[in-house]
CSV table of C-alpha atoms and ligand atoms in Angstrom, one decimal:
chain,number,residue,atom,x,y,z
A,1,UNK,CA,-5.9,-0.9,-0.4
A,2,UNK,CA,-2.5,-2.8,-1.2
A,3,UNK,CA,-2.9,-6.5,0.0
A,4,UNK,CA,-5.6,-7.4,-3.7
A,5,UNK,CA,-8.0,-10.1,-3.2
A,6,UNK,CA,-8.1,-13.5,-5.1
A,7,UNK,CA,-10.5,-13.3,-7.7
A,8,UNK,CA,-11.6,-15.8,-10.4
A,9,UNK,CA,-12.2,-14.9,-14.3
A,10,UNK,CA,-15.5,-15.7,-15.2
A,11,UNK,CA,-16.7,-14.0,-18.5
A,12,UNK,CA,-15.5,-10.9,-20.6
A,13,UNK,CA,-18.1,-8.2,-20.2
A,14,UNK,CA,-16.2,-6.1,-23.0
A,15,UNK,CA,-12.8,-6.6,-24.9
A,16,UNK,CA,-12.6,-3.0,-25.8
A,17,UNK,CA,-12.1,-1.9,-22.6
A,18,UNK,CA,-9.9,-4.7,-21.1
A,19,UNK,CA,-13.3,-5.6,-18.8
A,20,UNK,CA,-13.8,-8.6,-17.4
A,21,UNK,CA,-16.5,-10.3,-14.8
A,22,UNK,CA,-14.7,-11.9,-11.7
A,23,UNK,CA,-15.5,-13.6,-9.1
A,24,UNK,CA,-14.3,-12.5,-5.7
A,25,UNK,CA,-15.1,-14.7,-2.6
A,26,UNK,CA,-18.8,-15.5,-4.2
A,27,UNK,CA,-19.5,-11.6,-5.4
A,28,UNK,CA,-19.2,-10.7,-9.3
A,29,UNK,CA,-17.1,-7.4,-9.8
A,30,UNK,CA,-16.4,-6.5,-13.4
A,31,UNK,CA,-12.4,-5.6,-12.9
A,32,UNK,CA,-10.1,-4.3,-16.0
A,33,UNK,CA,-7.8,-7.6,-17.1
A,34,UNK,CA,-5.4,-4.9,-18.9
A,35,UNK,CA,-2.5,-5.5,-17.0
A,36,UNK,CA,-2.4,-9.5,-17.0
A,37,UNK,CA,-3.8,-9.9,-20.7
A,38,UNK,CA,-1.3,-11.3,-23.2
A,39,UNK,CA,-2.9,-13.4,-25.6
A,40,UNK,CA,-6.6,-13.4,-26.3
A,41,UNK,CA,-8.8,-12.0,-23.8
A,42,UNK,CA,-10.9,-15.5,-23.5
A,43,UNK,CA,-7.5,-17.0,-22.7
A,44,UNK,CA,-8.6,-15.6,-19.0
A,45,UNK,CA,-11.6,-17.0,-18.5
A,46,UNK,CA,-11.2,-19.9,-15.7
A,47,UNK,CA,-8.0,-17.9,-14.4
A,48,UNK,CA,-7.6,-16.9,-10.7
A,49,UNK,CA,-5.5,-13.6,-10.5
A,50,UNK,CA,-4.7,-11.4,-7.6
A,51,UNK,CA,-6.9,-8.4,-8.3
A,52,UNK,CA,-6.0,-4.9,-6.6
A,53,UNK,CA,-8.8,-1.6,-6.6
A,54,UNK,CA,-10.5,-3.4,-9.3
A,55,UNK,CA,-7.3,-4.7,-11.9
A,56,UNK,CA,-6.2,-8.2,-12.2
A,57,UNK,CA,-2.4,-8.1,-11.7
A,58,UNK,CA,-0.9,-10.8,-12.0
A,59,UNK,CA,-2.4,-14.3,-12.9
A,60,UNK,CA,-2.2,-17.0,-9.5
A,61,UNK,CA,-3.1,-20.4,-9.5
A,62,UNK,CA,-5.9,-22.1,-8.1
A,63,UNK,CA,-4.1,-23.0,-4.9
A,64,UNK,CA,-2.0,-20.1,-4.0
A,65,UNK,CA,-5.5,-18.5,-4.6
A,66,UNK,CA,-7.1,-20.4,-2.0
A,67,UNK,CA,-4.8,-19.9,0.2
A,68,UNK,CA,-4.6,-16.4,-0.6
A,69,UNK,CA,-8.2,-16.0,0.1
A,70,UNK,CA,-7.4,-18.1,3.3
A,71,UNK,CA,-4.3,-15.8,4.9
A,72,UNK,CA,-6.8,-12.5,4.4
A,73,UNK,CA,-9.7,-13.9,6.1
A,74,UNK,CA,-7.8,-14.6,8.7
A,75,UNK,CA,-6.9,-10.9,8.6
A,76,UNK,CA,-10.1,-9.6,8.3
A,77,UNK,CA,-9.2,-8.1,4.6
A,78,UNK,CA,-11.3,-10.0,2.4
A,79,UNK,CA,-14.4,-8.5,4.3
A,80,UNK,CA,-12.8,-5.5,4.1
A,81,UNK,CA,-12.1,-5.9,0.5
A,82,UNK,CA,-15.8,-6.9,-0.2
A,83,UNK,CA,-17.5,-4.0,1.6
A,84,UNK,CA,-15.3,-1.9,0.1
A,85,UNK,CA,-16.8,-3.2,-3.2
A,86,UNK,CA,-20.3,-2.7,-2.1
A,87,UNK,CA,-19.2,1.4,-1.0
A,88,UNK,CA,-18.0,1.6,-4.4
A,89,UNK,CA,-21.6,0.2,-6.0
A,90,UNK,CA,-23.4,2.4,-3.5
A,91,UNK,CA,-21.3,5.8,-4.8
A,92,UNK,CA,-22.1,5.0,-8.5
A,93,UNK,CA,-25.8,5.7,-7.8
A,94,UNK,CA,-24.7,8.6,-5.2
A,95,UNK,CA,-26.0,6.9,-2.2
A,96,UNK,CA,-22.4,6.6,-0.7
B,1,UNK,CA,0.9,-21.4,22.0
B,2,UNK,CA,-2.5,-19.3,21.2
B,3,UNK,CA,-0.8,-18.0,17.5
B,4,UNK,CA,1.3,-21.6,16.1
B,5,UNK,CA,-2.4,-22.6,16.2
B,6,UNK,CA,-3.2,-20.0,13.0
B,7,UNK,CA,-0.5,-20.6,10.8
B,8,UNK,CA,-1.7,-22.5,8.4
B,9,UNK,CA,1.3,-25.1,8.1
B,10,UNK,CA,2.6,-25.0,12.1
B,11,UNK,CA,5.1,-27.3,11.0
B,12,UNK,CA,6.8,-25.6,9.0
B,13,UNK,CA,6.8,-22.2,11.0
B,14,UNK,CA,8.4,-23.7,13.8
B,15,UNK,CA,11.2,-25.3,11.7
B,16,UNK,CA,11.3,-21.7,10.5
B,17,UNK,CA,11.4,-20.2,13.8
B,18,UNK,CA,14.3,-23.0,14.8
B,19,UNK,CA,16.6,-21.7,11.3
B,20,UNK,CA,16.2,-18.4,12.3
B,21,UNK,CA,17.4,-18.9,16.1
B,22,UNK,CA,19.8,-20.7,15.1
B,23,UNK,CA,21.4,-18.3,12.5
B,24,UNK,CA,21.0,-15.7,15.1
B,25,UNK,CA,23.2,-17.3,17.8
B,26,UNK,CA,25.8,-17.6,15.0
B,27,UNK,CA,26.1,-14.4,14.0
B,28,UNK,CA,26.0,-13.3,17.6
B,29,UNK,CA,22.4,-11.4,17.4
B,30,UNK,CA,21.1,-11.0,20.9
B,31,UNK,CA,18.2,-8.8,23.3
B,32,UNK,CA,20.9,-6.2,23.7
B,33,UNK,CA,22.5,-6.3,20.0
B,34,UNK,CA,19.4,-7.4,17.6
B,35,UNK,CA,19.8,-7.5,14.1
B,36,UNK,CA,17.5,-4.8,12.6
B,37,UNK,CA,15.9,-5.8,9.7
B,38,UNK,CA,12.9,-3.4,8.4
B,39,UNK,CA,9.6,-4.3,6.9
B,40,UNK,CA,9.0,-2.1,4.7
B,41,UNK,CA,5.2,-3.0,3.9
B,42,UNK,CA,2.6,-1.3,6.3
B,43,UNK,CA,1.3,-5.0,5.1
B,44,UNK,CA,3.5,-6.4,6.2
B,45,UNK,CA,3.6,-5.0,9.1
B,46,UNK,CA,-0.4,-5.8,10.1
B,47,UNK,CA,0.8,-9.8,9.6
B,48,UNK,CA,3.5,-9.8,11.6
B,49,UNK,CA,1.6,-8.3,14.8
B,50,UNK,CA,-1.8,-10.3,13.6
B,51,UNK,CA,0.3,-13.2,14.1
B,52,UNK,CA,2.3,-12.1,16.5
B,53,UNK,CA,6.0,-12.9,15.1
B,54,UNK,CA,7.6,-10.1,16.9
B,55,UNK,CA,6.8,-12.3,19.8
B,56,UNK,CA,8.0,-16.2,18.3
B,57,UNK,CA,10.8,-14.9,16.7
B,58,UNK,CA,14.1,-15.1,18.1
B,59,UNK,CA,14.9,-11.9,20.8
B,60,UNK,CA,18.0,-11.2,18.8
B,61,UNK,CA,15.5,-10.3,15.6
B,62,UNK,CA,13.9,-6.9,15.6
B,63,UNK,CA,11.6,-5.8,13.0
B,64,UNK,CA,11.6,-2.0,12.6
B,65,UNK,CA,8.0,-1.0,10.8
B,66,UNK,CA,8.8,1.3,7.5
B,67,UNK,CA,7.6,3.6,6.0
B,68,UNK,CA,5.5,1.8,3.5
B,69,UNK,CA,1.8,3.1,4.3
B,70,UNK,CA,0.5,5.5,1.5
B,71,UNK,CA,-2.2,6.7,3.4
B,72,UNK,CA,0.5,7.4,6.8
B,73,UNK,CA,3.1,9.0,5.0
B,74,UNK,CA,0.7,11.8,3.9
B,75,UNK,CA,1.6,15.3,5.5
B,76,UNK,CA,-1.6,17.3,7.2
B,77,UNK,CA,-1.1,20.1,3.8
B,78,UNK,CA,-1.6,17.2,1.4
B,79,UNK,CA,-5.1,16.1,3.6
B,80,UNK,CA,-6.1,20.2,3.6
B,81,UNK,CA,-5.2,20.4,0.3
B,82,UNK,CA,-7.6,17.2,-0.8
B,83,UNK,CA,-10.2,18.9,1.9
B,84,UNK,CA,-10.3,21.8,-0.8
B,85,UNK,CA,-10.8,20.3,-3.7
B,86,UNK,CA,-13.6,17.9,-2.3
B,87,UNK,CA,-15.5,21.1,-0.9
B,88,UNK,CA,-15.5,23.0,-4.6
B,89,UNK,CA,-19.3,23.7,-5.8
B,90,UNK,CA,-19.9,21.0,-8.1
B,91,UNK,CA,-16.9,18.3,-7.3
B,92,UNK,CA,-17.6,14.2,-6.3
B,93,UNK,CA,-14.5,13.7,-4.6
B,94,UNK,CA,-13.7,10.0,-4.8
B,95,UNK,CA,-11.5,8.0,-2.5
B,96,UNK,CA,-10.1,4.7,-0.9
B,97,UNK,CA,-12.2,4.4,2.0
B,98,UNK,CA,-8.6,4.1,4.4
B,99,UNK,CA,-8.3,8.1,3.3
B,100,UNK,CA,-11.4,9.1,4.8
B,101,UNK,CA,-10.5,9.4,8.6
B,102,UNK,CA,-7.0,10.8,8.0
B,103,UNK,CA,-6.6,13.9,10.4
B,104,UNK,CA,-5.9,17.3,8.0
B,105,UNK,CA,-5.1,20.5,10.3
B,106,UNK,CA,-8.9,20.9,10.6
B,107,UNK,CA,-10.9,18.1,9.1
B,108,UNK,CA,-10.7,14.5,7.6
B,109,UNK,CA,-12.6,13.9,4.8
B,110,UNK,CA,-14.7,11.7,6.7
B,111,UNK,CA,-15.8,15.7,8.8
B,112,UNK,CA,-16.0,17.3,5.2
B,113,UNK,CA,-18.6,15.2,4.5
B,114,UNK,CA,-20.7,15.5,6.9
B,115,UNK,CA,-20.3,19.2,6.5
B,116,UNK,CA,-21.9,18.6,2.8
B,117,UNK,CA,-19.2,18.0,0.7
B,118,UNK,CA,-19.9,15.3,-2.0
B,119,UNK,CA,-17.0,12.8,-1.0
B,120,UNK,CA,-17.5,9.4,-2.2
B,121,UNK,CA,-15.4,6.3,-1.1
B,122,UNK,CA,-14.6,3.8,-4.1
B,123,UNK,CA,-13.1,0.1,-4.6
B,124,UNK,CA,-11.3,1.7,-7.8
B,125,UNK,CA,-10.8,4.5,-9.8
B,126,UNK,CA,-12.9,2.8,-12.3
B,127,UNK,CA,-15.6,3.7,-10.0
B,128,UNK,CA,-14.9,7.2,-10.1
B,129,UNK,CA,-14.2,7.1,-13.8
B,130,UNK,CA,-17.9,5.6,-14.2
B,131,UNK,CA,-19.8,8.8,-11.8
B,132,UNK,CA,-17.8,11.0,-14.0
B,133,UNK,CA,-19.7,8.8,-17.1
B,134,UNK,CA,-22.9,9.3,-15.4
B,135,UNK,CA,-22.7,13.0,-13.7
B,136,UNK,CA,-21.6,15.1,-16.2
B,137,UNK,CA,-22.4,18.5,-15.5
B,138,UNK,CA,-20.5,17.4,-12.2
B,139,UNK,CA,-16.5,17.6,-11.9
B,140,UNK,CA,-15.5,13.9,-10.6
B,141,UNK,CA,-11.6,13.3,-8.7
B,142,UNK,CA,-10.0,11.1,-7.8
B,143,UNK,CA,-7.4,10.9,-4.6
B,144,UNK,CA,-5.0,8.4,-6.6
B,145,UNK,CA,-3.0,7.6,-3.7
B,146,UNK,CA,-0.2,4.7,-3.0
B,147,UNK,CA,2.6,3.4,-4.1
B,148,UNK,CA,3.6,1.4,-7.5
B,149,UNK,CA,0.6,-1.1,-6.6
B,150,UNK,CA,-1.9,1.1,-7.4
B,151,UNK,CA,-0.3,3.4,-9.5
B,152,UNK,CA,-1.1,1.5,-12.2
B,153,UNK,CA,-4.6,1.3,-11.8
B,154,UNK,CA,-4.7,5.5,-11.9
B,155,UNK,CA,-2.7,5.6,-14.9
B,156,UNK,CA,-5.1,3.2,-16.9
B,157,UNK,CA,-8.0,4.9,-15.7
B,158,UNK,CA,-6.3,8.7,-16.9
B,159,UNK,CA,-5.7,6.7,-20.4
B,160,UNK,CA,-9.0,5.3,-21.0
B,161,UNK,CA,-10.9,9.3,-19.5
B,162,UNK,CA,-8.2,10.7,-22.6
B,163,UNK,CA,-9.4,7.9,-24.7
B,164,UNK,CA,-13.1,8.4,-24.2
B,165,UNK,CA,-12.8,12.2,-24.3
B,166,UNK,CA,-14.0,13.1,-20.9
B,167,UNK,CA,-13.7,16.0,-19.2
B,168,UNK,CA,-15.3,16.2,-16.0
B,169,UNK,CA,-12.3,13.6,-14.5
B,170,UNK,CA,-9.0,14.6,-13.2
B,171,UNK,CA,-6.9,12.7,-10.4
B,172,UNK,CA,-5.8,14.2,-7.7
B,173,UNK,CA,-2.4,12.6,-7.5
B,174,UNK,CA,-0.4,11.2,-4.3
B,175,UNK,CA,1.4,8.2,-5.8
B,176,UNK,CA,4.7,7.3,-4.1
B,177,UNK,CA,7.4,5.2,-5.2
B,178,UNK,CA,9.6,2.9,-2.6
B,179,UNK,CA,13.1,3.2,-3.6
B,180,UNK,CA,13.6,7.0,-2.8
B,181,UNK,CA,12.3,7.2,1.0
B,182,UNK,CA,14.2,3.6,1.2
B,183,UNK,CA,17.6,5.6,0.0
B,184,UNK,CA,16.6,8.5,2.2
B,185,UNK,CA,16.5,6.1,5.3
B,186,UNK,CA,19.8,4.7,4.4
B,187,UNK,CA,21.5,7.7,4.1
B,188,UNK,CA,20.1,8.4,7.3
B,189,UNK,CA,22.7,8.3,10.3
B,190,UNK,CA,20.4,8.2,12.9
B,191,UNK,CA,19.1,4.7,11.3
B,192,UNK,CA,20.7,1.2,11.7
B,193,UNK,CA,19.3,-1.0,9.2
B,194,UNK,CA,20.7,-4.6,9.2
B,195,UNK,CA,18.4,-5.8,6.2
B,196,UNK,CA,15.2,-5.3,4.3
B,197,UNK,CA,11.8,-7.3,3.9
B,198,UNK,CA,11.2,-6.0,0.3
B,199,UNK,CA,6.9,-5.5,-0.4
B,200,UNK,CA,5.3,-8.1,-2.7
B,201,UNK,CA,3.0,-5.9,-4.3
B,202,UNK,CA,5.2,-2.8,-4.9
B,203,UNK,CA,7.7,-5.7,-6.7
B,204,UNK,CA,4.5,-7.3,-8.8
B,205,UNK,CA,4.4,-4.3,-10.6
B,206,UNK,CA,7.9,-2.6,-10.9
B,207,UNK,CA,10.2,-6.2,-10.5
B,208,UNK,CA,13.2,-6.8,-7.9
B,209,UNK,CA,15.7,-4.8,-9.4
B,210,UNK,CA,15.2,-1.3,-8.4
B,211,UNK,CA,16.2,-2.4,-5.0
B,212,UNK,CA,19.9,-3.0,-6.8
B,213,UNK,CA,21.1,0.3,-5.0
B,214,UNK,CA,20.1,-1.6,-1.7
B,215,UNK,CA,22.7,-4.4,-1.9
B,216,UNK,CA,25.3,-3.0,-4.6
B,217,UNK,CA,25.2,0.5,-3.0
B,218,UNK,CA,25.0,0.1,0.6
B,219,UNK,CA,26.0,-3.4,1.3
B,220,UNK,CA,22.3,-4.5,2.9
B,221,UNK,CA,19.9,-7.9,1.7
B,222,UNK,CA,16.4,-7.1,1.0
B,223,UNK,CA,14.4,-10.0,0.3
B,224,UNK,CA,10.7,-9.7,-1.0
B,225,UNK,CA,8.1,-11.7,0.6
B,226,UNK,CA,4.7,-12.6,0.5
B,227,UNK,CA,2.5,-11.3,3.2
B,228,UNK,CA,1.4,-15.2,4.6
B,229,UNK,CA,3.2,-16.2,8.1
B,230,UNK,CA,5.7,-18.7,6.7
B,231,UNK,CA,6.1,-16.0,3.6
B,232,UNK,CA,7.7,-13.6,6.3
B,233,UNK,CA,9.6,-16.2,8.5
B,234,UNK,CA,11.0,-17.8,5.4
B,235,UNK,CA,12.2,-14.2,4.1
B,236,UNK,CA,13.5,-13.1,8.1
B,237,UNK,CA,16.1,-16.9,6.8
B,238,UNK,CA,17.0,-15.6,3.6
B,239,UNK,CA,18.1,-11.9,5.1
B,240,UNK,CA,20.2,-13.9,8.3
B,241,UNK,CA,22.0,-16.4,5.6
B,242,UNK,CA,23.0,-13.4,3.5
B,243,UNK,CA,24.1,-11.4,6.5
B,244,UNK,CA,26.0,-14.3,8.0
B,245,UNK,CA,27.7,-14.9,4.4
B,246,UNK,CA,28.8,-11.5,4.4
B,247,UNK,CA,26.7,-11.1,1.1
B,248,UNK,CA,24.4,-8.4,0.3
B,249,UNK,CA,21.6,-9.7,-2.9
B,250,UNK,CA,17.8,-8.6,-4.0
B,251,UNK,CA,16.1,-12.3,-3.8
B,252,UNK,CA,12.5,-13.2,-4.9
B,253,UNK,CA,10.8,-14.7,-2.1
B,254,UNK,CA,7.8,-14.3,-3.9
B,255,UNK,CA,8.4,-15.6,-7.2
B,256,UNK,CA,4.7,-17.2,-7.1
B,257,UNK,CA,3.4,-13.7,-7.8
B,258,UNK,CA,6.2,-11.4,-8.7
B,259,UNK,CA,8.0,-11.7,-11.8
B,260,UNK,CA,11.7,-10.9,-12.1
B,261,UNK,CA,11.1,-7.5,-14.4
B,262,UNK,CA,8.0,-6.8,-12.9
B,263,UNK,CA,4.5,-6.3,-15.2
B,264,UNK,CA,5.2,-4.8,-18.5
B,265,UNK,CA,1.6,-3.8,-18.9
B,266,UNK,CA,1.7,-1.6,-15.6
B,267,UNK,CA,5.6,-0.2,-15.9
B,268,UNK,CA,3.7,1.1,-19.6
B,269,UNK,CA,0.7,2.8,-18.1
B,270,UNK,CA,3.0,4.5,-15.1
B,271,UNK,CA,5.8,5.9,-18.0
B,272,UNK,CA,2.9,7.5,-20.0
B,273,UNK,CA,0.8,8.9,-17.4
B,274,UNK,CA,3.4,9.7,-15.0
B,275,UNK,CA,6.6,11.6,-14.3
B,276,UNK,CA,8.5,12.5,-11.3
B,277,UNK,CA,8.5,15.6,-8.8
B,278,UNK,CA,11.3,17.2,-8.5
B,279,UNK,CA,10.4,16.4,-4.7
B,280,UNK,CA,7.5,15.2,-2.8
B,281,UNK,CA,6.8,16.1,1.0
B,282,UNK,CA,6.2,12.8,3.6
B,283,UNK,CA,4.9,13.0,6.9
B,284,UNK,CA,7.9,12.9,9.3
B,285,UNK,CA,9.8,12.9,6.4
B,286,UNK,CA,9.7,16.2,5.0
B,287,UNK,CA,10.7,16.4,1.2
B,288,UNK,CA,12.2,13.8,-0.5
B,289,UNK,CA,13.8,14.2,-3.4
B,290,UNK,CA,11.8,12.4,-6.4
B,291,UNK,CA,9.5,10.1,-4.5
B,292,UNK,CA,6.3,11.3,-5.8
B,293,UNK,CA,4.9,11.2,-9.0
B,294,UNK,CA,2.9,13.9,-11.1
B,295,UNK,CA,1.1,13.8,-14.0
B,296,UNK,CA,2.8,14.5,-17.5
B,297,UNK,CA,1.8,17.6,-19.4
B,298,UNK,CA,0.2,15.1,-22.4
B,299,UNK,CA,-2.8,14.5,-19.6
B,300,UNK,CA,-2.1,17.7,-17.8
B,301,UNK,CA,-6.8,17.7,-18.9
B,302,UNK,CA,-6.9,15.1,-16.3
B,303,UNK,CA,-4.2,16.5,-13.7
B,304,UNK,CA,-6.8,18.2,-10.6
B,305,UNK,CA,-3.9,20.2,-9.7
B,306,UNK,CA,-3.7,21.8,-12.7
B,307,UNK,CA,-7.4,21.9,-12.5
B,308,UNK,CA,-7.9,23.9,-9.8
B,309,UNK,CA,-4.6,25.2,-8.9
B,310,UNK,CA,-3.9,23.4,-5.8
B,311,UNK,CA,-1.2,21.8,-4.5
B,312,UNK,CA,2.3,21.9,-6.1
B,313,UNK,CA,0.5,23.9,-8.9
B,314,UNK,CA,-0.6,26.3,-6.5
B,315,UNK,CA,0.4,28.1,-3.3
B,316,UNK,CA,1.2,25.7,-0.5
B,317,UNK,CA,0.0,26.6,3.1
B,318,UNK,CA,3.1,25.5,5.2
B,319,UNK,CA,1.0,22.9,8.0
B,320,UNK,CA,2.6,21.9,11.2
B,321,UNK,CA,2.2,18.5,12.4
B,322,UNK,CA,-0.3,18.2,15.4
B,323,UNK,CA,1.2,19.2,18.8
B,324,UNK,CA,3.1,15.9,20.3
B,325,UNK,CA,2.5,13.6,18.0
B,326,UNK,CA,5.5,10.9,17.2
B,327,UNK,CA,4.2,9.7,13.5
B,328,UNK,CA,7.8,10.8,11.6
B,329,UNK,CA,10.0,9.1,14.5
B,330,UNK,CA,7.4,6.0,14.3
B,331,UNK,CA,7.5,6.1,10.5
B,332,UNK,CA,10.8,5.8,10.1
B,333,UNK,CA,11.0,3.3,12.5
B,334,UNK,CA,12.8,5.1,15.0
B,335,UNK,CA,10.4,4.8,17.8
B,336,UNK,CA,7.9,2.2,18.3
B,337,UNK,CA,4.5,3.4,18.5
B,338,UNK,CA,3.7,2.9,22.3
B,339,UNK,CA,6.8,5.2,23.1
B,340,UNK,CA,4.4,7.6,20.6
B,341,UNK,CA,3.6,10.0,23.7
B,342,UNK,CA,-0.1,10.4,22.8
B,343,UNK,CA,-0.8,6.3,21.7
B,344,UNK,CA,-3.9,5.6,23.8
B,345,UNK,CA,-4.3,9.0,25.4
B,346,UNK,CA,-4.5,11.9,22.9
B,347,UNK,CA,-4.4,9.4,19.6
B,348,UNK,CA,-6.9,6.2,19.4
B,349,UNK,CA,-8.9,4.7,16.8
B,350,UNK,CA,-11.6,7.0,17.7
B,351,UNK,CA,-10.2,10.5,17.9
B,352,UNK,CA,-6.3,10.2,15.9
B,353,UNK,CA,-4.1,12.4,15.8
B,354,UNK,CA,-2.0,10.4,13.5
B,355,UNK,CA,-3.1,8.5,9.7
B,356,UNK,CA,-1.1,5.5,11.4
B,357,UNK,CA,-3.4,5.0,14.4
B,358,UNK,CA,-6.7,5.1,10.9
B,359,UNK,CA,-4.8,3.6,8.2
B,360,UNK,CA,-5.5,-0.5,7.9
B,361,UNK,CA,-2.0,-0.8,7.1
B,362,UNK,CA,-0.7,1.5,9.4
B,363,UNK,CA,1.7,0.5,12.6
B,364,UNK,CA,-0.3,2.3,15.6
B,365,UNK,CA,-3.5,1.0,14.1
B,366,UNK,CA,-1.6,-2.9,14.3
B,367,UNK,CA,0.2,-2.5,17.8
B,368,UNK,CA,-3.6,-1.5,18.9
B,369,UNK,CA,-5.6,-3.6,17.2
B,370,UNK,CA,-2.9,-6.8,18.1
B,371,UNK,CA,-2.7,-6.4,22.1
B,372,UNK,CA,-0.9,-2.6,21.4
B,373,UNK,CA,-4.2,-1.4,23.5
B,374,UNK,CA,-3.0,-3.3,26.2
B,375,UNK,CA,0.5,-1.5,26.1
B,376,UNK,CA,-1.0,1.7,26.6
B,377,UNK,CA,-3.0,0.6,30.1
C,1,LIG,S1,-0.1,6.9,18.3
C,1,LIG,FE1,-0.9,8.9,17.2
C,1,LIG,S2,0.5,10.7,16.8
C,1,LIG,FE2,1.7,9.1,17.8
C,1,LIG,S3,2.7,8.1,15.9
C,1,LIG,FE3,0.9,7.0,16.2
C,1,LIG,S4,-0.7,8.0,14.8
C,1,LIG,FE4,1.0,9.2,15.2
């Protein structure tokens, strides 16, 4: 919950809601980018961010992202984050 | 050495360990008289165990595990309150998975779900918001949980709900803050702490200055740290250097993620939505002044405590902690998990007595998972 996971922002999906699509370890997930949006939202495309509970909280460089992902895989946290995202999707449909 | 191969940079780790040993000797730290360094954050506790840093490090350096696991510090009374909400007619109760197995005085959320409550595990408060949009006839309550790292997420979710005029979404707010419990620990005459490893991701939100009092008022060093093993070792080294110099400063080892002044948008959202509670109950620590947040009256419509007249907005039950459990002592670093009489006996991950055994950031879970199970045998 507190470690967060790096994801790459690939598309702005709803500027009014500050929503963007991020790719996290091969999985796509909508995230909120309000906390990292300083200039135009398009500028975020291609950038890496630490994502905490669905919010991009801090921009990081690609190398840092790769290192962090490695560490999270080691700790078993990367898998856990992906499972939580899947659980969240299931909850939307009342399947949880 | 099994652990060494797991460092991403074993050479650097070895050099850091050697440097730490040299300094520890220099300041006269020994097995009998160790320096006590508290890692505040449960994520750090897990890294320390995962990589066996407590074993690799000079024997004069002892890690004291701090209260930085937001699930672990929830008292049973609070879990009971959230189950009471979850069991109400028409409620969809959304929670992070971490909180599902935390035992209340009778049930956990998982057990309440098995008994028919509509409890759903979500990844983000935004999932709960979406569930509220799709189920206008149901009351959707999100279990707002965590330190400053996750507080902005529920604040932003509440702001969005207000903008959209959602009337069936509320948050059961259990957000807590790091500085106040640290102050409580430092005021405790039984604690002897020589320095702190500061939480990385909390600081990403609030910056490093909220810890100034630790250095200035209490005269203890604190270094905000990242989560990789070499981050932690480097931070220990930075703490030891300060001790050797007789200095006390707030330093930032994790500057690649933590800005000195934190994240502006997050801080603004927190301030807009939340205010400090007069006090908040912590498992094992009791009520601590100003250590929790509540939803401001301007957002009262989104406050589950107000909506259901529960918790601090209702009449709170007095709930004792489980008999024989040492959660409080473990959480404040006064006791190591294996010393708890219940560890591995009355309390295991399958049959937990305390939250520290089930949260992914709990100290007991860390001991259990990475060799603590052996210690119990
Ligand atoms: S072993 Fe169980 S009862 Fe003992 S401190 Fe840990 S969580 Fe609490």
